[in-house]
Short mmCIF file of C-alpha atoms in Angstrom, two decimals:
data_model
loop_
_atom_site.label_atom_id
_atom_site.label_comp_id
_atom_site.label_asym_id
_atom_site.label_seq_id
_atom_site.Cartn_x
_atom_site.Cartn_y
_atom_site.Cartn_z
CA MET A 5 118.20 -13.66 127.30
CA ILE A 6 114.38 -13.86 127.08
CA GLY A 7 114.63 -17.56 126.33
CA GLU A 8 116.99 -18.15 129.24
CA LEU A 9 114.73 -16.34 131.68
CA TYR A 10 111.67 -18.19 130.39
CA ALA A 11 113.55 -21.49 130.78
CA ASP A 12 114.37 -20.51 134.36
CA ALA A 13 110.69 -19.79 135.01
CA LEU A 14 109.70 -23.20 133.61
CA ALA A 15 112.14 -24.77 136.08
CA GLY A 16 110.48 -22.95 138.96
CA THR A 17 112.96 -20.10 139.43
CA PRO A 18 111.19 -16.86 140.42
CA VAL A 19 110.91 -14.69 137.30
CA GLU A 20 108.81 -11.55 136.96
CA ILE A 21 107.14 -9.76 134.07
CA GLU A 22 108.03 -6.07 134.24
CA TYR A 23 105.89 -3.44 132.54
CA VAL A 24 107.10 -0.07 131.28
CA ASP A 25 105.30 1.71 134.12
CA GLY A 26 107.47 -0.22 136.58
CA SER A 27 104.78 -2.61 137.79
CA ARG A 28 105.61 -6.29 137.99
CA ALA A 29 103.82 -9.63 138.08
CA VAL A 30 105.12 -13.13 138.72
CA LEU A 31 105.54 -15.25 135.57
CA GLU A 32 103.89 -18.49 136.66
CA ALA A 33 105.38 -20.51 133.82
CA ALA A 34 105.77 -23.73 135.80
CA ARG A 35 101.98 -24.19 135.76
CA TRP A 36 102.18 -24.70 131.98
CA THR A 37 104.01 -27.99 132.56
CA ARG A 38 100.86 -29.73 133.86
CA PRO A 39 97.17 -29.83 132.91
CA ILE A 40 95.14 -26.73 133.73
CA ASP A 41 91.39 -26.55 134.27
CA GLY A 42 89.86 -25.69 130.91
CA ASP A 43 92.42 -27.56 128.80
CA GLU A 44 89.96 -30.34 128.06
CA THR A 45 87.52 -28.01 126.33
CA MET A 46 90.28 -26.90 123.98
CA LEU A 47 91.54 -30.41 123.34
CA ARG A 48 88.08 -31.66 122.38
CA ARG A 49 88.05 -29.10 119.58
CA CYS A 50 91.16 -30.63 118.02
CA ALA A 51 89.99 -33.67 116.07
CA GLY A 52 92.45 -33.37 113.18
CA PRO A 53 96.04 -32.26 112.57
CA THR A 54 96.75 -29.47 115.04
CA LEU A 55 99.47 -26.83 115.19
CA ASP A 56 100.14 -25.69 118.77
CA ILE A 57 101.59 -22.18 118.39
CA GLY A 58 103.80 -21.06 121.25
CA SER A 59 103.55 -24.56 122.68
CA GLY A 60 105.88 -23.93 125.62
CA PRO A 61 106.67 -27.15 127.51
CA GLY A 62 104.08 -28.91 125.39
CA ARG A 63 101.32 -30.05 127.71
CA LEU A 64 98.66 -29.64 124.99
CA THR A 65 100.83 -31.02 122.18
CA VAL A 66 101.65 -34.10 124.26
CA ALA A 67 98.01 -34.58 125.30
CA LEU A 68 96.89 -34.54 121.67
CA ASN A 69 99.64 -36.95 120.59
CA ARG A 70 98.56 -39.35 123.34
CA ARG A 71 94.98 -39.21 122.02
CA GLY A 72 96.16 -40.14 118.56
CA VAL A 73 95.64 -36.64 117.15
CA PRO A 74 98.55 -35.52 114.95
CA ALA A 75 99.95 -32.42 116.63
CA LEU A 76 103.06 -30.31 116.29
CA GLY A 77 104.23 -27.71 118.78
CA ILE A 78 106.33 -24.74 117.73
CA ASP A 79 108.14 -22.48 120.17
CA ILE A 80 111.10 -20.10 120.07
CA THR A 81 112.59 -21.36 123.35
CA PRO A 82 114.98 -24.34 123.02
CA HIS A 83 114.35 -25.54 126.58
CA ALA A 84 110.58 -25.60 126.01
CA VAL A 85 111.02 -27.64 122.83
CA ARG A 86 113.29 -30.08 124.68
CA LEU A 87 110.67 -30.50 127.42
CA THR A 88 107.98 -31.27 124.85
CA ARG A 89 110.11 -33.86 123.12
CA ALA A 90 111.14 -35.43 126.44
CA ALA A 91 107.47 -35.82 127.33
CA GLY A 92 106.78 -37.63 124.05
CA GLY A 93 105.43 -34.80 121.93
CA PHE A 94 106.54 -33.50 118.55
CA ALA A 95 107.95 -29.97 118.58
CA LEU A 96 110.15 -27.68 116.52
CA LEU A 97 112.20 -24.64 117.45
CA ARG A 98 110.35 -22.20 115.23
CA SER A 99 108.59 -18.85 115.17
CA VAL A 100 105.08 -18.90 113.77
CA PHE A 101 106.27 -16.28 111.27
CA ASP A 102 108.99 -18.59 109.92
CA GLU A 103 108.48 -21.50 107.53
CA VAL A 104 106.20 -24.06 109.20
CA PRO A 105 105.70 -27.65 107.99
CA GLY A 106 102.25 -28.39 106.63
CA SER A 107 101.49 -24.77 105.85
CA GLY A 108 97.95 -24.46 104.50
CA ARG A 109 96.96 -27.95 105.65
CA TRP A 110 96.49 -27.75 109.43
CA GLU A 111 92.93 -28.41 110.51
CA THR A 112 93.29 -26.57 113.81
CA ALA A 113 95.67 -23.96 115.20
CA LEU A 114 95.91 -23.59 118.97
CA LEU A 115 96.62 -20.22 120.60
CA ALA A 116 96.43 -21.20 124.27
CA ASP A 117 97.67 -19.42 127.39
CA GLY A 118 97.24 -15.97 125.90
CA ASN A 119 99.36 -16.72 122.85
CA ILE A 120 97.07 -14.62 120.69
CA GLY A 121 99.30 -11.88 122.11
CA ILE A 122 102.45 -13.14 120.36
CA GLY A 123 104.28 -10.30 118.62
CA GLY A 124 102.01 -7.63 120.05
CA HIS A 125 99.87 -7.56 116.88
CA PRO A 126 96.97 -10.06 117.01
CA GLY A 127 95.76 -9.03 113.57
CA ALA A 128 99.11 -9.86 111.96
CA LEU A 129 99.30 -13.11 113.90
CA LEU A 130 95.84 -14.21 112.75
CA ARG A 131 96.64 -13.31 109.15
CA ARG A 132 99.66 -15.60 109.42
CA VAL A 133 97.55 -18.33 111.00
CA ARG A 134 95.09 -18.01 108.11
CA GLU A 135 97.97 -19.04 105.83
CA LEU A 136 98.75 -22.06 108.01
CA VAL A 137 95.30 -23.64 108.41
CA ARG A 138 93.44 -25.35 105.61
CA PRO A 139 90.38 -23.73 104.02
CA GLY A 140 87.65 -24.09 106.60
CA GLY A 141 90.21 -24.73 109.34
CA GLU A 142 89.72 -23.43 112.87
CA VAL A 143 91.64 -21.45 115.44
CA VAL A 144 91.07 -22.27 119.10
CA ALA A 145 92.23 -19.22 121.03
CA GLU A 146 92.32 -18.37 124.70
CA VAL A 147 91.29 -14.78 125.32
CA GLU A 148 90.68 -12.52 128.30
CA GLY A 149 87.21 -12.24 129.78
CA PRO A 150 84.57 -9.68 128.82
CA GLY A 151 85.24 -6.26 130.28
CA VAL A 152 89.03 -6.60 130.15
CA ALA A 153 90.63 -3.85 128.08
CA SER A 154 92.32 -5.12 124.93
CA ARG A 155 95.76 -3.57 124.68
CA VAL A 156 99.40 -3.95 123.70
CA ASP A 157 101.93 -3.90 126.53
CA ARG A 158 105.69 -3.41 126.44
CA VAL A 159 107.18 -5.92 128.86
CA ARG A 160 110.40 -7.65 129.77
CA LEU A 161 111.36 -10.56 131.98
CA ARG A 162 113.34 -10.01 135.16
CA ARG A 163 115.11 -12.40 137.55
CA ALA A 164 116.86 -10.69 140.48
CA GLY A 165 119.32 -8.31 138.78
CA THR A 166 119.07 -9.92 135.34
CA VAL A 167 116.65 -8.40 132.82
CA GLY A 168 115.71 -9.31 129.27
CA ASP A 169 114.95 -7.08 126.30
CA TRP A 170 111.65 -5.24 126.01
CA PHE A 171 109.07 -6.86 123.73
CA ALA A 172 105.43 -6.32 122.78
CA TRP A 173 102.64 -8.57 124.03
CA ALA A 174 98.95 -8.10 123.27
CA VAL A 175 95.86 -8.81 125.33
CA VAL A 176 92.58 -9.51 123.50
CA SER A 177 89.25 -9.47 125.29
CA ALA A 178 86.38 -11.81 124.48
CA ASP A 179 84.47 -8.60 123.69
CA ASP A 180 86.93 -7.70 120.93
CA ILE A 181 87.93 -11.02 119.38
CA ALA A 182 85.39 -10.77 116.53
CA ARG A 183 86.67 -7.32 115.56
CA VAL A 184 90.29 -8.45 115.71
CA ALA A 185 89.66 -11.66 113.75
CA ARG A 186 87.53 -10.21 110.96
CA PRO A 187 90.33 -8.57 108.88
CA ALA A 188 92.17 -11.92 108.83
CA GLY A 189 89.11 -13.62 107.35
CA PHE A 190 87.93 -15.33 110.53
CA ALA A 191 84.56 -15.19 112.25
CA VAL A 192 83.77 -16.23 115.80
CA ALA A 193 82.05 -19.61 115.66
CA ASP A 194 81.90 -20.16 119.41
CA ARG A 195 82.88 -18.48 122.65
CA TRP A 196 82.77 -19.94 126.14
CA GLN A 197 84.03 -19.76 129.69
CA GLU A 198 85.61 -22.55 131.71
CA GLY A 199 86.33 -21.53 135.28
CA ARG A 200 88.26 -18.28 135.04
CA ARG A 201 89.41 -18.91 131.46
CA TRP A 202 87.71 -17.70 128.28
CA PHE A 203 88.02 -19.23 124.81
CA ALA A 204 86.90 -18.56 121.26
CA VAL A 205 86.78 -20.66 118.11
CA LEU A 206 87.46 -18.83 114.87
CA ASN A 207 86.74 -20.21 111.42
#
């Protein structure tokens, strides 16, 4: 059901994120189908083979492929993978915690659009990413701005009377990324702001 609701959101159907306290926010998934201000700063960091984790409809995967950078998107939503492939990118229907081609050899891992929150446990996610990148490899992660409280939310997707299952999603502030990354063996090599977006490079 989560995948179906996410696919609907990608197609422009109104879908909301519902929190356990009853508050809701619009899931603006359709914006991930086109370039977003700040993307270029991430893409410039990807000079070698790049794994785009939670690639969605694949705007970053496709952009890298068009630049001649080997890139693979992985996502758990079939419709998102189909959109990536239709746009000319390479993508697999895969969780980051499943077997991933090229494990231990990726030069860069991308965690864009808040995907450092996947699974609700950023530490576990980064430990997994450490296994996927080569020694000395980098993670380019989008984070929340300084002053935002890092947290784990329980959320579900809702469209009219249809609701998905509850799942955990984490938010990591730029203030906290070094602390979160350290147990996975990463240090913050760079941190910057582009418009309203914040990013960090871990290596």
